[in-house]
PDB file of C-alpha atoms in Angstrom:
ATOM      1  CA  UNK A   3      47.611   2.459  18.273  1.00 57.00           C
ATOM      2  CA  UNK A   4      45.617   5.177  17.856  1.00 57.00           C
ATOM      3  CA  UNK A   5      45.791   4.738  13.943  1.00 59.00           C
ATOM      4  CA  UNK A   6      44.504   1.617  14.403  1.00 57.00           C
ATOM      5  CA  UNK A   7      41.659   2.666  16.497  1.00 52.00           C
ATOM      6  CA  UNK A   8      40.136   5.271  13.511  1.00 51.00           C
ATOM      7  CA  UNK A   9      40.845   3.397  11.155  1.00 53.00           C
ATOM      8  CA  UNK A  10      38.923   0.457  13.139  1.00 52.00           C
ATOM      9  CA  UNK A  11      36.060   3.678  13.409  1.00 47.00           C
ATOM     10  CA  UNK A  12      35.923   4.247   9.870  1.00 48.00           C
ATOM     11  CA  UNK A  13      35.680   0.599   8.661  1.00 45.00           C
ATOM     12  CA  UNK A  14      32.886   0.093  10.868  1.00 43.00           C
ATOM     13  CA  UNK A  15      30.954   2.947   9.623  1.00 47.00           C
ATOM     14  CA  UNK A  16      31.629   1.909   6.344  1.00 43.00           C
ATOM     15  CA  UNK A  17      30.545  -1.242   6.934  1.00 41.00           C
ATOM     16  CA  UNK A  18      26.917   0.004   8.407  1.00 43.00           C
ATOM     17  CA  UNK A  19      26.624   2.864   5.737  1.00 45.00           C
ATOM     18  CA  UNK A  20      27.087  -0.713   3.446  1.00 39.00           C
ATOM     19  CA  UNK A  21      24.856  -2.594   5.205  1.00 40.00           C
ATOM     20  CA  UNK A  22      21.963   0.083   5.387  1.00 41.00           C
ATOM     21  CA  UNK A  23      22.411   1.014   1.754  1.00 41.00           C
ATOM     22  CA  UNK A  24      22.427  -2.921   0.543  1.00 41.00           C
ATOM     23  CA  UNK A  25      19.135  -3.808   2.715  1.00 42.00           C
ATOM     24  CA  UNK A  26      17.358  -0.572   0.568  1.00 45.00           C
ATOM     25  CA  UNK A  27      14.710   1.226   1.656  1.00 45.00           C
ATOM     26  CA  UNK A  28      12.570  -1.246   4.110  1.00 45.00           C
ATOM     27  CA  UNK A  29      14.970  -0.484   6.497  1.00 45.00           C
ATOM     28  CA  UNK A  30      14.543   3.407   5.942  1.00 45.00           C
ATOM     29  CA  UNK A  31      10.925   2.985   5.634  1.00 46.00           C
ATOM     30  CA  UNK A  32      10.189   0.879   8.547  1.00 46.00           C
ATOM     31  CA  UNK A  33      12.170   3.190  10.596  1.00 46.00           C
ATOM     32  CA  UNK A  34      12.174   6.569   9.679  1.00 51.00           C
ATOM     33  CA  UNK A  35       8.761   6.529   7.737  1.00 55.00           C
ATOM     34  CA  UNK A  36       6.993   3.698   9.824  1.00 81.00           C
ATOM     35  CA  UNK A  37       5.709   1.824   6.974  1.00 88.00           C
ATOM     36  CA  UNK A  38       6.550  -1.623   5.142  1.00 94.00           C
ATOM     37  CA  UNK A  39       5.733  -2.169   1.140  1.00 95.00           C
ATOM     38  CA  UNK A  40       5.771  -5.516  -0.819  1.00 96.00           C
ATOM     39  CA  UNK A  41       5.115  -6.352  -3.918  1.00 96.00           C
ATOM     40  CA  UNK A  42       3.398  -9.532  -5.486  1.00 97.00           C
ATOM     41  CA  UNK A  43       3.098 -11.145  -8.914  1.00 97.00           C
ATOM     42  CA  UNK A  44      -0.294 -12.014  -8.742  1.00 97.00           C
ATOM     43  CA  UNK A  45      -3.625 -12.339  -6.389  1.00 97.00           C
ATOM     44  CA  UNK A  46      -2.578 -15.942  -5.122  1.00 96.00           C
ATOM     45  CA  UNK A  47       0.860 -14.743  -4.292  1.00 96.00           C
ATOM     46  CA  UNK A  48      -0.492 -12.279  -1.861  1.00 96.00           C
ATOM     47  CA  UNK A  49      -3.111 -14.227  -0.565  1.00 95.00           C
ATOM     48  CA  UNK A  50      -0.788 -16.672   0.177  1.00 95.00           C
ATOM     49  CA  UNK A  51       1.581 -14.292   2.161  1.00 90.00           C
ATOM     50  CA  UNK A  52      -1.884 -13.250   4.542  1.00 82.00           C
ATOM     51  CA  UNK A  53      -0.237  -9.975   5.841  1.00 83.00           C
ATOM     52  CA  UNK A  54      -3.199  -7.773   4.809  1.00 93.00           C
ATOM     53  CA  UNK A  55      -6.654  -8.752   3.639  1.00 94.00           C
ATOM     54  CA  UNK A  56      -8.465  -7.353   0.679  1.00 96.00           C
ATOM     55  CA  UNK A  57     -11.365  -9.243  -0.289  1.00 96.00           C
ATOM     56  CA  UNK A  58     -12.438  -6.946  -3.219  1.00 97.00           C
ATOM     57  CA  UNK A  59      -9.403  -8.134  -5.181  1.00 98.00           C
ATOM     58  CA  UNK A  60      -9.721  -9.352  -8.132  1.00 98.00           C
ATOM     59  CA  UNK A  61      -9.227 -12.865  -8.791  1.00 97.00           C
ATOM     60  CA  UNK A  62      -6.790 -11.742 -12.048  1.00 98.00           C
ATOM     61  CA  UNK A  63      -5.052  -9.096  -9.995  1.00 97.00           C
ATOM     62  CA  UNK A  64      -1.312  -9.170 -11.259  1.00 98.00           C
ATOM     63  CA  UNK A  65       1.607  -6.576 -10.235  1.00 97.00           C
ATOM     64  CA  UNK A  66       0.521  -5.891  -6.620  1.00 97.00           C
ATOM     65  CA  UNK A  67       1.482  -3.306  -5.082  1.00 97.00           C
ATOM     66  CA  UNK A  68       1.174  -2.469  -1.118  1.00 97.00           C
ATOM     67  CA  UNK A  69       2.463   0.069   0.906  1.00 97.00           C
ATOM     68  CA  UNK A  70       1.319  -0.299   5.015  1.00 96.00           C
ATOM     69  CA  UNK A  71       1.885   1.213   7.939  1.00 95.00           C
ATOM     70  CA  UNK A  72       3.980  -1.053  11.028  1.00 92.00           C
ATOM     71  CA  UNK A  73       2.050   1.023  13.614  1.00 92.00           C
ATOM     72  CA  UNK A  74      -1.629   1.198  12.430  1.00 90.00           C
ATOM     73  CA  UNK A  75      -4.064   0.036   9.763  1.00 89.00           C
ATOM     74  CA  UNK A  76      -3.664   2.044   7.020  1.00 96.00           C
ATOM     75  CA  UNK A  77      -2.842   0.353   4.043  1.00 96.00           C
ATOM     76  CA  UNK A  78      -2.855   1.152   0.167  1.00 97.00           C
ATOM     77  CA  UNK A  79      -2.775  -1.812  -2.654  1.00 97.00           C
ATOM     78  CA  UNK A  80      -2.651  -1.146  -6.400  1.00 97.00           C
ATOM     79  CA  UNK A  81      -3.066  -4.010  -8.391  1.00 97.00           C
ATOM     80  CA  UNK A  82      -3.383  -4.402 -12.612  1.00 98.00           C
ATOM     81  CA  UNK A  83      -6.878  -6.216 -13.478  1.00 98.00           C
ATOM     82  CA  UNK A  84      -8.929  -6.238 -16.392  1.00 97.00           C
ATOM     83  CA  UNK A  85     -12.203  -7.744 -14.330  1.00 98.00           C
ATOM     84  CA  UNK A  86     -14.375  -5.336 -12.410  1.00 97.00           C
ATOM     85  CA  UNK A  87     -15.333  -6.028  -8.968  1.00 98.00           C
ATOM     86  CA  UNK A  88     -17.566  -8.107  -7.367  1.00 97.00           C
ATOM     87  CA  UNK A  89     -21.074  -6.103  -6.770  1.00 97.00           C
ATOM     88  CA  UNK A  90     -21.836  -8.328  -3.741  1.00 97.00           C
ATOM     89  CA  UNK A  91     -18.717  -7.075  -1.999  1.00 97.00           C
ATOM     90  CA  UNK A  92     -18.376  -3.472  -3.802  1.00 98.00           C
ATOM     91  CA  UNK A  93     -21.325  -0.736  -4.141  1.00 98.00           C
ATOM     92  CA  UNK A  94     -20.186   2.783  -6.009  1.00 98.00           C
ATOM     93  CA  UNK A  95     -20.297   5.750  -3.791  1.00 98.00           C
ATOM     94  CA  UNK A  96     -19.421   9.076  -3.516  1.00 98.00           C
ATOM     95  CA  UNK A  97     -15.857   9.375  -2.240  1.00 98.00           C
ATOM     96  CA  UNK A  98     -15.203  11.042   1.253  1.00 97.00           C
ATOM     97  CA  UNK A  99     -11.650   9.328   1.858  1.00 97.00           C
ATOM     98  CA  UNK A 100      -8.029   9.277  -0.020  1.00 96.00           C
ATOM     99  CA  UNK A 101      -4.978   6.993   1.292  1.00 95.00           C
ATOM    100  CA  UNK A 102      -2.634   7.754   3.641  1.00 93.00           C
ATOM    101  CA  UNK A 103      -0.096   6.281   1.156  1.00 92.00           C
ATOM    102  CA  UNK A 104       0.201   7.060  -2.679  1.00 89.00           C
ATOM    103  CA  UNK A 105       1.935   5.299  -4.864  1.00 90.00           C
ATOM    104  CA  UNK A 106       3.356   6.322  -8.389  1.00 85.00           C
ATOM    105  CA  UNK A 107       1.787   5.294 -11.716  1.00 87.00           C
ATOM    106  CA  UNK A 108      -2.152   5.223  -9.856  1.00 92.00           C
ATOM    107  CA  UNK A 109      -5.377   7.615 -10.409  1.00 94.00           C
ATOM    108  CA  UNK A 110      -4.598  10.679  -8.519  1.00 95.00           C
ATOM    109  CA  UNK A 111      -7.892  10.500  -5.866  1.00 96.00           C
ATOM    110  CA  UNK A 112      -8.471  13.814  -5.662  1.00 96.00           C
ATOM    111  CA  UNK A 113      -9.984  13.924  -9.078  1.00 96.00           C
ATOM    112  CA  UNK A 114     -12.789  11.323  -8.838  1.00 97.00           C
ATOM    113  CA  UNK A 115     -16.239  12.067  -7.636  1.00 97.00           C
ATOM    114  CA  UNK A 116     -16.995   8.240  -6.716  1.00 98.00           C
ATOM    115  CA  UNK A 117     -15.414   5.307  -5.885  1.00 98.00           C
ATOM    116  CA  UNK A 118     -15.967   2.043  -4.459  1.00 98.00           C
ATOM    117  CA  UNK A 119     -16.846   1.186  -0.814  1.00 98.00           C
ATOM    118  CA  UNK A 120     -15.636  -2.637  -0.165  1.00 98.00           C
ATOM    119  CA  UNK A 121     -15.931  -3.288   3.534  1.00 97.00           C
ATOM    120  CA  UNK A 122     -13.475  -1.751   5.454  1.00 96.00           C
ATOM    121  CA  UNK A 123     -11.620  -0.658   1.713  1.00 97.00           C
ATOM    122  CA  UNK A 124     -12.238   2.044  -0.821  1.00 98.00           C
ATOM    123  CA  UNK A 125     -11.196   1.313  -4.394  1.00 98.00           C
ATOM    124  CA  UNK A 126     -10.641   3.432  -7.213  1.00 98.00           C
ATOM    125  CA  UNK A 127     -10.835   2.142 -10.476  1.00 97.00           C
ATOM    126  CA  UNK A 128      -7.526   3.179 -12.523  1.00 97.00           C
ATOM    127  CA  UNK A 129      -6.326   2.940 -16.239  1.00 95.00           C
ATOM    128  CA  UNK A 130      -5.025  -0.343 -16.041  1.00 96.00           C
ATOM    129  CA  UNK A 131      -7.118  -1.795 -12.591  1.00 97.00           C
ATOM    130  CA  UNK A 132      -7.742  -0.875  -8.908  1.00 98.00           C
ATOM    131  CA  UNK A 133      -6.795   1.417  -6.382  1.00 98.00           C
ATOM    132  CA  UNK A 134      -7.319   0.446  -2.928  1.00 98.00           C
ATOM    133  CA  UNK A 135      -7.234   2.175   0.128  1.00 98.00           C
ATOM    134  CA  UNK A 136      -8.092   1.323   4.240  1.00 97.00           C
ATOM    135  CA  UNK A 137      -9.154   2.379   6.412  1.00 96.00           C
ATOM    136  CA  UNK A 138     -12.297   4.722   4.258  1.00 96.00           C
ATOM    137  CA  UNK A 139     -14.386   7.377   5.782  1.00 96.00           C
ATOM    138  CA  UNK A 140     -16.984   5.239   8.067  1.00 96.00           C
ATOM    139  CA  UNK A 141     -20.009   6.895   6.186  1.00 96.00           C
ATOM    140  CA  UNK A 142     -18.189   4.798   3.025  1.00 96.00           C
ATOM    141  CA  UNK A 143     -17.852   1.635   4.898  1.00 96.00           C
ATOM    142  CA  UNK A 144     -21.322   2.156   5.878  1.00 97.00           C
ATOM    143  CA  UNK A 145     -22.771   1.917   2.021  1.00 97.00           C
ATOM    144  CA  UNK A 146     -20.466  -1.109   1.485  1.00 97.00           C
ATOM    145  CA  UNK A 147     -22.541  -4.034   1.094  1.00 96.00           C
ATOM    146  CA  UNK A 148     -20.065  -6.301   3.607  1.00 91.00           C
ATOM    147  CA  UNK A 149     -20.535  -3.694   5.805  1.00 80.00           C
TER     148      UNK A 149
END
């Protein structure tokens, strides 16, 4: 009887050690690391999903990338695009901000003088499209001409 029981123990451990490991890291992120990422094959794909809202996105924007937090606002979106963006939502500032979030293959911040203030967004322009990142440094938003 007791056999039974451990080994009853063990398969269910197994079993949630399998289920955990087959659901990959959302469940890891939106637990331990209190964030959610999703990724989209192009502009109408995530428009279409509405979970976040980046209206300096480029129309052609392909491979999107966005990583988000489940408890706040922060967000950051990397996107490939070969059009730049649109001045009557974007105006180039001096950068005051980085995201909370990086994510691999992107324009390391740190390293740029300026960027773009787009509303609530800053973008950084990287070698194959945009970097974007909210919330920016109010005195950012503040240049944006949405703002």
């Amino acid at each position: 009887m007791r056999r039974n029981l451990l080994t009853s123990v063990a398969a269910v451990g197994l079993l949630a050690s399998v289920a955990l490991t087959a659901s990959g890291c959302a469940v890891v992120d939106g637990l331990v690391h209190k964030q959610k990422s999703a990724e989209y094959t192009d502009a109408a794909a995530f428009a279409a999903d509405g979970d976040l809202d980046a209206p300096w996105l480029p129309a052609d924007g392909t491979q999107i990338r966005v990583t988000r937090s489940t408890q706040a606002d922060d967000a950051v979106l990397a996107a490939e695009s070969g059009e730049e963006l649109d001045p009557a939502v974007c105006a180039e500032v001096p950068r005051q901000s980085a995201p909370a979030y990086t994510l691999d293959d992107t324009v390391d911040v740190y390293d740029l003088d300026t960027v773009f203030a787009c509303g609530d967004w800053t973008v950084a322009k990287t070698s194959d499209g945009w970097l974007g990142w909210t919330p920016n440094h109010p005195d950012e938003a503040a240049q944006s001409p949405t703002s």
